[in-house]
Structure formats: structure tokens, C-alpha cells
Steps between C-alpha positions, in 0.01 A plus 500: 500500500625844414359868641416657192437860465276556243493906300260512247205768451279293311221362771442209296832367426603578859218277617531256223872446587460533903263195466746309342798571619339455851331162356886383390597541847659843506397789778378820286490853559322668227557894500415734236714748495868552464586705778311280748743164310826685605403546838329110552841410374736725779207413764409152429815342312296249250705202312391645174344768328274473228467886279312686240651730353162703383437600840261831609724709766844414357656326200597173550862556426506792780378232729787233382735780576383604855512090573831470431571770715403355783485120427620177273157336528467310180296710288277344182377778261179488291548678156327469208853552286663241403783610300875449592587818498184604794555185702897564548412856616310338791768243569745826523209656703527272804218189347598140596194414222254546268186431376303604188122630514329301472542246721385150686536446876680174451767698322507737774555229782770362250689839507468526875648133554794557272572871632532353853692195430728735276535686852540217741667237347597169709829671608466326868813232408671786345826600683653874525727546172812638473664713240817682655352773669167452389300278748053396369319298725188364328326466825507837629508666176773680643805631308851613634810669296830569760300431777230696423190488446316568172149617468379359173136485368313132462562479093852672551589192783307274260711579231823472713423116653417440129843603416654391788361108451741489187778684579770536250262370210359763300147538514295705196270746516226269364521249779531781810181644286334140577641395837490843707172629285296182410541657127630218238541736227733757338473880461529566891914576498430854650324345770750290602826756415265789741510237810845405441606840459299556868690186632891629399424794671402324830805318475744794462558417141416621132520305193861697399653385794260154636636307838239224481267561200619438180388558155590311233406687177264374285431184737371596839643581838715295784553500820837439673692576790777773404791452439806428756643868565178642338 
């Protein structure tokens, strides 16, 4: 079961989809606006967040924005555009998903299931790992560089353990896309180069002069511990 918040102005879809998100097992709050959404999710701290975008009080993207601001609750966006081009904006934007207008309640339970196993997977056998200076424990979701801690987002940690679980083997663009954003296809590279440019930084590095991440032109990106006198 999953504590879905649940933003959309239209009455009937918000009690169409309450009813069967609630009938799938899932604890709904159904809310109307988007101001009232971005304060449910700093007051009440749901698994998930299901939002339209054509909302009355403020534009759904405002609302994504003011989320991430104060929380990395997964956050599933109803749009009825479907091209590339729209749907990487959103990614950019802060969205873990997306789903096109219209749509079925099954395929909304679907997208809540694989946003929150995306989020927690089984990572209780998984021991702290060890790059150098750079310490990820998949348990705590915690991150350290010297010592240190590092304050990363959920899809910037995401795409670190991703990393991190085949170190020194490059990994492309096209499989982070899939593994940290549940998106098996191409024309997403600026999504992935934006949180990997947010990641160097977090580490103290830039892609002129990386310590752990690595890009390999034209392939993808490695990580690896730097270098002996580094």
C-alpha cells in the first residue's frame, strides 16, 4: 500500500481515480488545488504524488517546482503531451513519471508500483561501498566524500548507486535513462548530462578536471576511485 496524494481539479476524475486507487489498496488524498498539494506534501509526507498539470490556482509545473523545493516525494505527472521533446522538460523539471491523458487506473497503479520500487529497491544485503574517498551506503541513502557528508537529491543518489554498482565499467546514457528513470528509450541525454552535472558539483569536481566521475566521449560515463596522488 502506498499514501497517494492525489492533485487534480477535475471532480470526476478525482473521484473516479480515488475509488480505485483506494480499491487497489492505496490510502488517497484527493485535493484540488495546487497550492493545497505542496503543502499535503511538507505536512503529510505521502509515498507518491500523482499531478495534473491543468490545474485552477497554479500551473502544474509551478507546483512540480515548489515540490522539489521542499521534498523528493516521487512525483507522477498527468499531461496530455506526449512528445519527447515536452516529456524531457518534466524529467528536467523534477518528474520521476508520466502519464498521457487519457488514462486507465490500472495504468496508474502500474506507475505508482514501479516509481516506488525504482525508489526503494531491495538494497537491505547491500553493504557500504567504497571508492577512495567516496563512501554510498545503499541503506541509509547516505553519501560521504573526505569524510563528509553530501546532501544529494533521491534521483541524484539514484543515479550515483547506479553508477557506483559498476564501477570502472562505463555505463551510457541510454541505460542510466532506463535504470535511474524507468525510461527505455533514447532522446533523454540532457536529462541525464543536467543530473550528472548536479552530481560533479557535490563531489568537488567538474567534468575538466573529474576525481570519481568519468566521461568517456561518445560512450557514457564511469565511475572510479581517483587516482593515487590525485
Amino acid at each position: 500500500m502506498a499514501r497517494v496524494l492525489l492533485v487534480e481539479d477535475d471532480d470526476a476524475i478525482r473521484t473516479s481515480l480515488s475509488k480505485s486507487l483506494t480499491a487497489a489498496g492505496h490510502a488517497v488524498t484527493p485535493l484540488a488545488g495546487g497550492a493545497d498539494g505542496v503543502a499535503a506534501v511538507a505536512r503529510d509526507r505521502p509515498d507518491v504524488m500523482l499531478l495534473d498539470l491543468g490545474l485552477p490556482d497554479l500551473d502544474g509545473r509551478d507546483v512540480l517546482a515548489m515540490v522539489r523545493a521542499v521534498s523528493d516525494v516521487p512525483v507522477i505527472v498527468a499531461t496530455a503531451r506526449d512528445d519527447d521533446a515536452s516529456v524531457v522538460r518534466l524529467l528536467d523539471a523534477g518528474a520521476d513519471d508520466y502519464v498521457i491523458k487519457p488514462f486507465s487506473s490500472a495504468q496508474i497503479d502500474a506507475r505508482i508500483r514501479a516509481v516506488l520500487r525504482r525508489r526503494s529497491p531491495d538494497q537491505q544485503g547491500e553493504a557500504v561501498l567504497s571508492l577512495g574517498a567516496l563512501s554510498i551506503d545503499p541503506r541509509s541513502r547516505e553519501v560521504t566524500v573526505d569524510g563528509e557528508p553530501v546532501d544529494l537529491t533521491r534521483k541524484e543518489f539514484d543515479l550515483l548507486l547506479a553508477l557506483s554498482r559498476r564501477a570502472g565499467a562505463v555505463v551510457t546514457k541510454r541505460e542510466l535513462l532506463a535504470e535511474v528513470w524507468g525510461l527505455p528509450w533514447g532522446g533523454g541525454d540532457r536529462t541525464v548530462d543536467v543530473h550528472l552535472s548536479w552530481l560533479r558539483r557535490k563531489l568537488g569536481e567538474t567534468a575538466a578536471q573529474p576525481r570519481f566521475l568519468h566521461s568517456v566521449r561518445g560512450v557514457g560515463v564511469k565511475l572510479a576511485p581517483p587516482e593515487p596522488g590525485s
